[in-house]
Coordinates of C-alpha atoms in Angstrom, one line a residue:
X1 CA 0.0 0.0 0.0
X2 CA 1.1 3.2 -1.0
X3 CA 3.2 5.1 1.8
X4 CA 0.4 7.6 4.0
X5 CA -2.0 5.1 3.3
X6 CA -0.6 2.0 5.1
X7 CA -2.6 2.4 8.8
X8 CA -6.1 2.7 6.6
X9 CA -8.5 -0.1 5.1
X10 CA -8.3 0.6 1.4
X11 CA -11.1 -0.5 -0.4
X12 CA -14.0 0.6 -3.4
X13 CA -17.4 0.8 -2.3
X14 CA -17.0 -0.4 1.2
X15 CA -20.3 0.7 2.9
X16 CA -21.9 -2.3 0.9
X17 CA -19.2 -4.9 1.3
X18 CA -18.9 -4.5 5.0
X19 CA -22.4 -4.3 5.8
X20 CA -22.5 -7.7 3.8
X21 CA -20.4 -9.2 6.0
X22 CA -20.1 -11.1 9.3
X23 CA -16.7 -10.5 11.0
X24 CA -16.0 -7.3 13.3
X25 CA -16.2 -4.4 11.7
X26 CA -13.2 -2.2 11.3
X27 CA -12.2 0.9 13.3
X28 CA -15.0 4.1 11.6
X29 CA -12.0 6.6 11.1
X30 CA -9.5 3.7 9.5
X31 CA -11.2 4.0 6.1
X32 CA -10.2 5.4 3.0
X33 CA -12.4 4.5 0.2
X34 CA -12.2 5.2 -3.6
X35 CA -16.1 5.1 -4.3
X36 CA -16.4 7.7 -1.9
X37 CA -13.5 10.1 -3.7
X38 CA -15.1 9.2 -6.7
X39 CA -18.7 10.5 -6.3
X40 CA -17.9 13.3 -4.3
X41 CA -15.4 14.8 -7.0
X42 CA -17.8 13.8 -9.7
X43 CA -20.5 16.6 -7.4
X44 CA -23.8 14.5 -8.0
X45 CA -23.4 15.3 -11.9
X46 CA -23.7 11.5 -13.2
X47 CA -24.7 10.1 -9.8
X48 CA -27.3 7.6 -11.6
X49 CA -24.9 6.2 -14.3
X50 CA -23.5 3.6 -11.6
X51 CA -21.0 2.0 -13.9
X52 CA -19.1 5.4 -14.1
X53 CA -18.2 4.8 -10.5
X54 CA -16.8 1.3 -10.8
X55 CA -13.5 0.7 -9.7
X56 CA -12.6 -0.2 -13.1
X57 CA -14.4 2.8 -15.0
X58 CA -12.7 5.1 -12.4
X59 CA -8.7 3.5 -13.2
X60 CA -9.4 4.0 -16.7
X61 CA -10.6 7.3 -16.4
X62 CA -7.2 8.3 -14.6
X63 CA -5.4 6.5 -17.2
X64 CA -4.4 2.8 -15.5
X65 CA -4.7 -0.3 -16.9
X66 CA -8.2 -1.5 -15.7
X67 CA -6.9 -5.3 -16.1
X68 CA -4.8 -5.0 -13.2
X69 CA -6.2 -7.0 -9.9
X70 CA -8.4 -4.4 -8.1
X71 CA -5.6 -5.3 -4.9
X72 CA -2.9 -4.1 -6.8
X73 CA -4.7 -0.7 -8.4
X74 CA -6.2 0.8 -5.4
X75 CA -3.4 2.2 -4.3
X76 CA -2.6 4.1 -7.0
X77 CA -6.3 5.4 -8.1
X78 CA -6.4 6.3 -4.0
X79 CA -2.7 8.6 -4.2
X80 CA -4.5 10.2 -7.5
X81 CA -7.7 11.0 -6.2
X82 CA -6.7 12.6 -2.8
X83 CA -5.2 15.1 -4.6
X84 CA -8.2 16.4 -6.5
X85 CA -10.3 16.2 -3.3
X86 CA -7.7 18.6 -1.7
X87 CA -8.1 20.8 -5.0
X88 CA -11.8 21.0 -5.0
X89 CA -12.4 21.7 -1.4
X90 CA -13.4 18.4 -0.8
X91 CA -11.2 17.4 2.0
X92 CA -13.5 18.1 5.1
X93 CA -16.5 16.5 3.3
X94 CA -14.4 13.6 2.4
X95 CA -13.1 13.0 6.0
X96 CA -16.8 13.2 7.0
X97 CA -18.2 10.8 4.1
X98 CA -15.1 7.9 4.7
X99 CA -15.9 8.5 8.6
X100 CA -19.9 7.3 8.0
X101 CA -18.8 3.9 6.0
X102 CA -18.7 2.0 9.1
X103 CA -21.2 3.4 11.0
X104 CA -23.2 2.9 7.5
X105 CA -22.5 -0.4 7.4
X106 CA -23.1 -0.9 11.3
X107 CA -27.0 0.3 10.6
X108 CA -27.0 -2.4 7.8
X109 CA -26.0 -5.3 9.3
X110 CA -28.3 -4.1 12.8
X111 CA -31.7 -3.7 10.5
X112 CA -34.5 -2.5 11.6
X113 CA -36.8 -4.6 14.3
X114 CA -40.1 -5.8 12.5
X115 CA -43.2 -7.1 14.5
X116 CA -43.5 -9.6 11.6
X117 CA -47.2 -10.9 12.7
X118 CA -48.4 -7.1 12.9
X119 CA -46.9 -6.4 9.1
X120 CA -48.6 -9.3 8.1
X121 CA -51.9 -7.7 9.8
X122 CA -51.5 -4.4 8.2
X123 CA -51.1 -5.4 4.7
X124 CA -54.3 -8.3 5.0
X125 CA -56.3 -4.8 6.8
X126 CA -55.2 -2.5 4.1
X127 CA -56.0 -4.9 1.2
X128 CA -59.7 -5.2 2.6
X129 CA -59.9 -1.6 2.7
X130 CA -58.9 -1.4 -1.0
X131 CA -61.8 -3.9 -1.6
X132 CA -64.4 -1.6 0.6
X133 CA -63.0 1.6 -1.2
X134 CA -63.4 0.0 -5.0
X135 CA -67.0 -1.2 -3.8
X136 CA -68.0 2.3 -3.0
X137 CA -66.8 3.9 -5.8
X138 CA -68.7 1.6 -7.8
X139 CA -72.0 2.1 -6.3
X140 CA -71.7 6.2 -6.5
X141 CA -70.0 6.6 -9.8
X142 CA -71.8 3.1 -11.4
X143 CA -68.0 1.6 -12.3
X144 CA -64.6 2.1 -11.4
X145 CA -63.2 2.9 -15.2
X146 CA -60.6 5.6 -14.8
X147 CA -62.3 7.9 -17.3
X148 CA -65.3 7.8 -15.8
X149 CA -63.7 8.5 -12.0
X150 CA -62.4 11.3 -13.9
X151 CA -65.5 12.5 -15.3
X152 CA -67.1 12.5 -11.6
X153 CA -64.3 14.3 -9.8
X154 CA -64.1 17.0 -12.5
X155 CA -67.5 18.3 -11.6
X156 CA -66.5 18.5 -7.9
X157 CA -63.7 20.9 -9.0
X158 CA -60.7 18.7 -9.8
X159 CA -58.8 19.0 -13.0
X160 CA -57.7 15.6 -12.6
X161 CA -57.8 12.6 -10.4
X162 CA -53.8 13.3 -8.9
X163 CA -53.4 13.6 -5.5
X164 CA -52.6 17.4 -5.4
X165 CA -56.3 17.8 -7.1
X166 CA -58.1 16.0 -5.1
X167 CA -56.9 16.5 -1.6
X168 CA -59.0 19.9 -1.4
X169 CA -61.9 18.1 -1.9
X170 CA -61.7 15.8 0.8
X171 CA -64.8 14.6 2.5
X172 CA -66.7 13.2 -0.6
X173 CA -67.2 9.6 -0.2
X174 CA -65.2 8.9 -4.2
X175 CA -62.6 11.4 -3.4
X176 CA -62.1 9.9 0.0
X177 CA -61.9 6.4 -1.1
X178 CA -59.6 7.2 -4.3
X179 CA -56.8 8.6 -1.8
X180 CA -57.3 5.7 0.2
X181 CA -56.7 3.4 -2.2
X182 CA -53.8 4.8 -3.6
X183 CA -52.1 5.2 -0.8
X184 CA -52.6 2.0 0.2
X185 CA -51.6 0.2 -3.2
X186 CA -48.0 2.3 -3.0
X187 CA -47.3 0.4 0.1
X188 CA -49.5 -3.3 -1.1
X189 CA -47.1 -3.4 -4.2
X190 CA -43.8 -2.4 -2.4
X191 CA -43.1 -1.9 0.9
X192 CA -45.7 -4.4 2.1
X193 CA -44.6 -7.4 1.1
X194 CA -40.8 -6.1 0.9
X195 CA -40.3 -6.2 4.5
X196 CA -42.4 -9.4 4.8
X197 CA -39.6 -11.5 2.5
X198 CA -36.9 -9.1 3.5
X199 CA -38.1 -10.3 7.1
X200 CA -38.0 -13.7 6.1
X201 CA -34.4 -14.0 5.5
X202 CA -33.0 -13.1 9.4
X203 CA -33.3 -15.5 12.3
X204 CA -34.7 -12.7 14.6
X205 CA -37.2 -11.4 11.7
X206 CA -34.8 -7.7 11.7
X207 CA -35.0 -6.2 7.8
X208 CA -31.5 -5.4 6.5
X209 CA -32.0 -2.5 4.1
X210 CA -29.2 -1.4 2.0
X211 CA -27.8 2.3 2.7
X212 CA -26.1 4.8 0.5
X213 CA -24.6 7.8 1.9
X214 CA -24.1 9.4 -0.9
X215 CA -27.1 7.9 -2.6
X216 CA -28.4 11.5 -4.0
X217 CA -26.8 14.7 -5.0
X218 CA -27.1 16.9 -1.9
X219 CA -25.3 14.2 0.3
X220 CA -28.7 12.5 1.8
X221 CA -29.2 8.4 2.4
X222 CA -31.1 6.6 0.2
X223 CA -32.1 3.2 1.0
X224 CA -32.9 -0.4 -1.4
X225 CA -34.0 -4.0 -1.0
X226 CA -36.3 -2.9 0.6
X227 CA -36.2 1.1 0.7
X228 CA -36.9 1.7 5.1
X229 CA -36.3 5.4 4.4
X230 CA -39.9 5.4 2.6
X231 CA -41.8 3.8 5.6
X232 CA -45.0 5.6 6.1
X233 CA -44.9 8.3 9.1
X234 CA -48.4 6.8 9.6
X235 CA -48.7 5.6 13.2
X236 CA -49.8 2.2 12.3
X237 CA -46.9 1.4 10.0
X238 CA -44.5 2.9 12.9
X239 CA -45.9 0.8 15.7
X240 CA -44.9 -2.2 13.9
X241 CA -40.9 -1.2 14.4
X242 CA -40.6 -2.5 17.8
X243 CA -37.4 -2.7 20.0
X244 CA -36.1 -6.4 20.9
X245 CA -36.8 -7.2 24.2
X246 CA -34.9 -5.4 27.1
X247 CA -34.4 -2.8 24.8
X248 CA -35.8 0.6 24.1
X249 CA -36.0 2.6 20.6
X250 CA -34.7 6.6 20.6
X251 CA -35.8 9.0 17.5
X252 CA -34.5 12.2 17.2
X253 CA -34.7 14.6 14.9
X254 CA -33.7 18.6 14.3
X255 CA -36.6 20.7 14.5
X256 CA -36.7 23.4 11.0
X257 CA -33.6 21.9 10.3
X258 CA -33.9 23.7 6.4
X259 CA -34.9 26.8 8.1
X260 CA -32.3 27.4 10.8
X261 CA -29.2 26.7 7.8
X262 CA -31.4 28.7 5.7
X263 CA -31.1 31.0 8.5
X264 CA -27.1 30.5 8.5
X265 CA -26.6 31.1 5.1
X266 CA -28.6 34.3 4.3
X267 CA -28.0 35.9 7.3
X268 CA -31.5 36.5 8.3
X269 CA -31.7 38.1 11.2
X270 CA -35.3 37.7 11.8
X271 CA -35.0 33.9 11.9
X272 CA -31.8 34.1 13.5
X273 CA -33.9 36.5 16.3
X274 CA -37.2 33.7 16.2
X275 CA -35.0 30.6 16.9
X276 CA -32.7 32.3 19.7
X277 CA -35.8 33.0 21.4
X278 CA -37.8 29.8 20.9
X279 CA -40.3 30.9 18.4
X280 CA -42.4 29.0 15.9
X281 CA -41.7 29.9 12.4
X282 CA -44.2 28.5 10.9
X283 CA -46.1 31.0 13.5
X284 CA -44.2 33.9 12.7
X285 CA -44.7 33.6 9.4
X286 CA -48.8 33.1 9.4
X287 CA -48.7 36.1 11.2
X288 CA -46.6 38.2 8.5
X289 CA -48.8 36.1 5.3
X290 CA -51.9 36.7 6.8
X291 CA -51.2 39.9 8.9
X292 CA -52.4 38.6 12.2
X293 CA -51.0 39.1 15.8
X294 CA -48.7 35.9 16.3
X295 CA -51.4 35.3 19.0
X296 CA -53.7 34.7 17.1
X297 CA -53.2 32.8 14.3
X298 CA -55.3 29.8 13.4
X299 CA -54.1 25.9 12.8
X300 CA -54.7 26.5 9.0
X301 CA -52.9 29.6 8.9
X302 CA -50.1 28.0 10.9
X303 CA -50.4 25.1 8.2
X304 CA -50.4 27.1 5.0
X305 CA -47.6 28.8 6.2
X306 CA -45.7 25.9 7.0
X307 CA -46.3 24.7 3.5
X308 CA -45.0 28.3 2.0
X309 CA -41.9 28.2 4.2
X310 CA -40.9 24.9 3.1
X311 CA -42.0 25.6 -0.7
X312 CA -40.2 28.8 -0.6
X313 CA -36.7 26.5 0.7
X314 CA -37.0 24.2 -2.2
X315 CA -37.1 27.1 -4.6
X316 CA -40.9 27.0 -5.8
X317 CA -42.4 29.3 -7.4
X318 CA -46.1 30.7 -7.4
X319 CA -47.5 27.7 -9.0
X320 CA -45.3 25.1 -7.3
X321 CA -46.1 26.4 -3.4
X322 CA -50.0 26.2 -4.7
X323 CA -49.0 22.6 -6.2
X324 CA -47.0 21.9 -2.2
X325 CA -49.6 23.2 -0.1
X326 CA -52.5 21.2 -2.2
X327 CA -50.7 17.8 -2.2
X328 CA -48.7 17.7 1.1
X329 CA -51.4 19.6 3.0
X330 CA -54.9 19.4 1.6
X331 CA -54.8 23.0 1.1
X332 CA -56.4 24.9 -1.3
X333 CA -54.2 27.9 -2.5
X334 CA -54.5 29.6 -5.8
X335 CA -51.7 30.6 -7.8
X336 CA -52.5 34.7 -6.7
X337 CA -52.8 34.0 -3.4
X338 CA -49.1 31.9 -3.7
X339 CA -47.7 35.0 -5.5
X340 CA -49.0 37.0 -2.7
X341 CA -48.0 34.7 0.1
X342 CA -44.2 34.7 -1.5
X343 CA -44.2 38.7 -1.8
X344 CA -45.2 39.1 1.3
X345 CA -42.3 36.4 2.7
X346 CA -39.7 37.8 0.6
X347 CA -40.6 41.8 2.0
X348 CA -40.5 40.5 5.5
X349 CA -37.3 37.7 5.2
X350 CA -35.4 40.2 3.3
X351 CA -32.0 38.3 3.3
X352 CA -33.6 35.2 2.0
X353 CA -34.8 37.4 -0.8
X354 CA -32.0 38.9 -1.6
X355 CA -29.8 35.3 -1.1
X356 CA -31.8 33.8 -3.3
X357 CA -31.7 36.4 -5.7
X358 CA -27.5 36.4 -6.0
X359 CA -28.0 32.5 -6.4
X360 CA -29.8 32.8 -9.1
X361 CA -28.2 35.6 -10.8
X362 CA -24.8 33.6 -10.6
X363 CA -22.8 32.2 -13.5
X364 CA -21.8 29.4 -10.9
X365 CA -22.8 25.8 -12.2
X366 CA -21.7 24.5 -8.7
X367 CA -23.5 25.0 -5.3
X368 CA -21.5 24.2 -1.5
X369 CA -22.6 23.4 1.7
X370 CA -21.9 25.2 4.6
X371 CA -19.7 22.4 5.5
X372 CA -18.2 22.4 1.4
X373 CA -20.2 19.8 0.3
X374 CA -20.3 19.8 -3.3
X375 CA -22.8 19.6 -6.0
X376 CA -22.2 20.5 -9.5
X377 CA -23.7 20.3 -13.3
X378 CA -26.8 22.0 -14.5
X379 CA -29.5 22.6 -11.9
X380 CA -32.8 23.8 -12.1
X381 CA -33.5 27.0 -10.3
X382 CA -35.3 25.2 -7.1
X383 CA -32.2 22.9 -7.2
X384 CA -29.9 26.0 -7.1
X385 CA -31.9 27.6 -4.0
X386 CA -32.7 24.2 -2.2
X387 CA -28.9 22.5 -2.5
X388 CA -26.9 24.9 -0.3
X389 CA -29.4 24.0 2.6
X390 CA -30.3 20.0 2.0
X391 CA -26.8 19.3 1.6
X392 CA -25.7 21.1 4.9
X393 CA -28.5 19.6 6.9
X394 CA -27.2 16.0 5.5
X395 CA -23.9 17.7 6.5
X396 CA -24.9 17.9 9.8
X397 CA -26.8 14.5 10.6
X398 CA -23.5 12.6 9.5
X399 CA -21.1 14.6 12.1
X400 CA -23.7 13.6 14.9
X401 CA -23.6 10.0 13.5
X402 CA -19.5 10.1 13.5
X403 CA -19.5 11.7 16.5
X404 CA -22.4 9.3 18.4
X405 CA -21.1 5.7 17.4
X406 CA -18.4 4.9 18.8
X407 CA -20.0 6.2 22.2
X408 CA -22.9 4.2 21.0
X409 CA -21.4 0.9 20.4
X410 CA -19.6 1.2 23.9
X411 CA -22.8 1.2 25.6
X412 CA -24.5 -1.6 23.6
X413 CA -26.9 1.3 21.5
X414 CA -27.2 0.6 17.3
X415 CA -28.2 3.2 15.2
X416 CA -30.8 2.0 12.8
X417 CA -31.6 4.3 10.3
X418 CA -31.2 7.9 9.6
X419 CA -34.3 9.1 8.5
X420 CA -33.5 12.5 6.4
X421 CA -32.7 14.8 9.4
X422 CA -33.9 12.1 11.9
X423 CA -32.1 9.5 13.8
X424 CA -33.7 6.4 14.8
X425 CA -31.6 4.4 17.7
X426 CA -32.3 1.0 19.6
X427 CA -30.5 1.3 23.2
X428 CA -30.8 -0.8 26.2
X429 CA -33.5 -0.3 28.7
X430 CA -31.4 0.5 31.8
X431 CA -29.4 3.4 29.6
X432 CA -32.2 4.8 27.9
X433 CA -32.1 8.3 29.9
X434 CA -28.4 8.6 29.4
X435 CA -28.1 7.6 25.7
X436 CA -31.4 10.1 25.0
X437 CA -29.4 12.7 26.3
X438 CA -26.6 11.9 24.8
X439 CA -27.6 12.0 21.7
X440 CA -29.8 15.5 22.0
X441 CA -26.7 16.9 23.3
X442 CA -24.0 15.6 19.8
X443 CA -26.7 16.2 17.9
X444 CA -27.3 19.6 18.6
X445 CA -23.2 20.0 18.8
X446 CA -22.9 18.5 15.1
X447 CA -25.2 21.5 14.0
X448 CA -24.2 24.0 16.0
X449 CA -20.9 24.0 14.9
X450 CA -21.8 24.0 11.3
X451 CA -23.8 26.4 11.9
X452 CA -20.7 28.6 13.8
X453 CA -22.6 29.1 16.9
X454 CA -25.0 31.8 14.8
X455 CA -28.3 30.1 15.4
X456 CA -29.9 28.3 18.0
X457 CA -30.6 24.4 17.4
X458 CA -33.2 22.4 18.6
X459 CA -33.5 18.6 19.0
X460 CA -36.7 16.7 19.4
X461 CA -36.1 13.3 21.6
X462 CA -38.6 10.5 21.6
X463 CA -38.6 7.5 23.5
X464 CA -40.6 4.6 23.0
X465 CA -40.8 0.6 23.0
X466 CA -41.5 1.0 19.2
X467 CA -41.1 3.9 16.8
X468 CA -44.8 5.0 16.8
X469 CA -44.3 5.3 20.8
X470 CA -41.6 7.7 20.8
X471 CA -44.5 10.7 19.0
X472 CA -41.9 11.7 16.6
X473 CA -44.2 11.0 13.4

């Protein structure tokens, strides 16, 4: 091995291979790793062309002879690559991304406790619902033909039968059993009967997903065979993850995690104000949309203004917060009141306005985190605005989970999944006060200090004897 690299565990795409395997795991900061260089350098550009990151396709790409034993070439495509990471910045994000292979690998080979006979339940319940809901729209709308269904919603008000057009209309008995039923086929024809094999195949019944870290462009997890990030928040899916016995399961998650980096990055001393002293901003900004007291703003202000907030951080414009706030919260917003509701954000959050608006005016084709990240290649406007803050949030959830597991794993805890800017944790029953605290208080370190100390950060703990328990849903 190549001299600076000799105390390290050299490999290509070593998240998958270790979490494959059954022997101890290797020291978490011992890991240098090729795959990782590879994709991080490449800035999310060709991230689904797989084969480009092949060990392979990389060596030829840097000029070596690809029919060399992969043993013998590492080495070399390793001493080549360090190089350009130092050059593009990349070194801190690199040091963080080879740091998360082992704990990565630890969540894959923990997997996620299933009560196997509840799944089983839950998909026999929701397949008779599908049956009631297809026998009701038959008897109001005379057959369940798709252009007929169509026909009937239209003269409710909806310009088609998608979810975004039909959630205002909730209520109606066809409208109501049409969301149903899709909802429930998504999870009949995947997840469903995914866990149930996936299940199948471990002694204790644990489902052993298979994590990416770097899985999308802005540095979040993804998750295949079968995909656990994509388990319903639904209560009833989330009571079925249920700790092993003597144990206890932990979820924690940053509270307006977008908004407090959005915070960070555009200066916005409004926000920066709000979070220092505990506010709601979902509250603060009902009250500037709708130009009430903060006192007395109603739920569905506080909702549509959630649904602004967060459509105004993934760069939407008029018609895309109207298109958020119908599908993701029934709420019925036209494409005037949207242009209103963003006018009126922009003249209050004036450095978000004018952050955005140097973003966009920029001949950049490459967006950083606040941690360096990288992303890179041609971006669509909300992709230009949204980047900078995903990719710092997915900043911060790794340095609390390279901080938390070796602490973890020397008090018998396991992380088992990080759930976008959640962390999901099985600890034993007689720590479970110390490890919650524990991990509030690295948590809120790991963004804190990527966040230099500007803005205040907040932690939700949960603690439960299965995932729906702990109320963080």
């Amino acid at each position: 091995m190549s001299k600076g690299l000799t105390p390290f565990l050299l490999g290509h795409g070593l998240t998958e291979q270790l979490g494959r395997r059954s022997q101890d795991l290797p020291q978490y900061d011992l890991v240098q790793d090729t795959r990782v260089m590879a994709v991080l350098l490449d800035g999310g550009e060709h991230l689904h062309e797989e084969e480009r990151f092949a060990a392979m396709a990389v060596a030829e790409r840097l000029g070596l002879d690809p029919h060399q034993k992969l043993g013998t070439m590492l080495p070399t495509v390793a001493t080549r690559l360090l190089p350009r990471i130092r050059q593009r910045g990349l070194t801190a994000t690199y040091e963080l991304e080879r740091r998360c292979v082992v704990p990565t690998a630890a969540m894959m080979r923990a997997g996620l406790p299933i009560d196997t006979v509840g799944w089983k339940h839950l998909v026999e319940r929701r397949t008779q619902a599908n049956t009631e809901a297809t026998q009701r729209i038959q008897k109001e709308v005379g057959c369940t033909e798709e252009r007929r269904i169509a026909r009937y919603v239209s003269k409710l008000g909806a310009s088609d039968t998608s979810r975004a057009a039909l959630m205002p209309l909730r209520g109606n008995v066809v409208v109501d059993s049409l969301l149903l039923m899709r909802s429930n086929q998504a999870f009949l024809s995947d997840l469903g009967p995914k866990v149930l094999e996936a299940s199948s195949l471990d002694p204790a019944g644990r489902v052993h997903g298979h994590l990416d870290p770097l899985g999308t462009a802005t540095g979040r997890y993804t998750c295949r065979g079968p995909n656990l990030l994509g388990l319903e928040k639904a209560v009833e899916v989330r009571d079925l993850v249920v700790a092993r016995e003597g144990h206890r399961l932990i979820a924690a998650d940053y509270s307006a995690a977008d908004l407090r980096v959005l915070a960070k990055l555009a200066s916005e001393h409004e926000l920066v104000t709000l979070f220092a002293n505990s506010g709601d901003p979902h509250r603060m900004t009902a009250s500037v949309l709708f130009g009430v007291p903060e006192s007395e703003v109603t739920a569905s202000q506080r909702t549509a203004a959630k649904a602004v907030n967060f459509a105004v951080v993934f760069g939407a414009e008029a018609s895309g917060v109207s298109e958020y706030a119908r599908s993701n919260y029934g709420i019925s917003m036209t494409r005037y009141d949207a242009m209103k509701f963003i006018s009126r954000f922009k003249d209050h959050y004036i450095q978000i306005g004018n952050w955005q608006l140097l973003l966009l005016d920029s001949d950049s084709s490459e967006s950083r985190s606040l941690g360096g990240r990288l992303r890179s290649g041609p971006m669509t406007n909300g992709a230009r605005l949204n980047s900078p803050v995903q990719m710092s949030t997915s900043d911060a959830l790794k340095m609390a989970i390279v901080a938390l597991y070796p602490m973890l794993s020397s008090l018998g805890a396991e992380i088992l999944l990080p759930v976008h800017d959640e962390l999901l944790v099985e600890v034993p029953l007689e720590l479970v006060d110390d490890i919650a605290d524990l991990i509030e208080e690295e948590m809120e370190n790991a963004m804190s200090s990527l966040l230099d100390n500007k803005v205040a950060v907040k932690v939700d703990v949960g603690v439960g004897r299965s995932w729906g328990d702990t109320g963080r849903t």
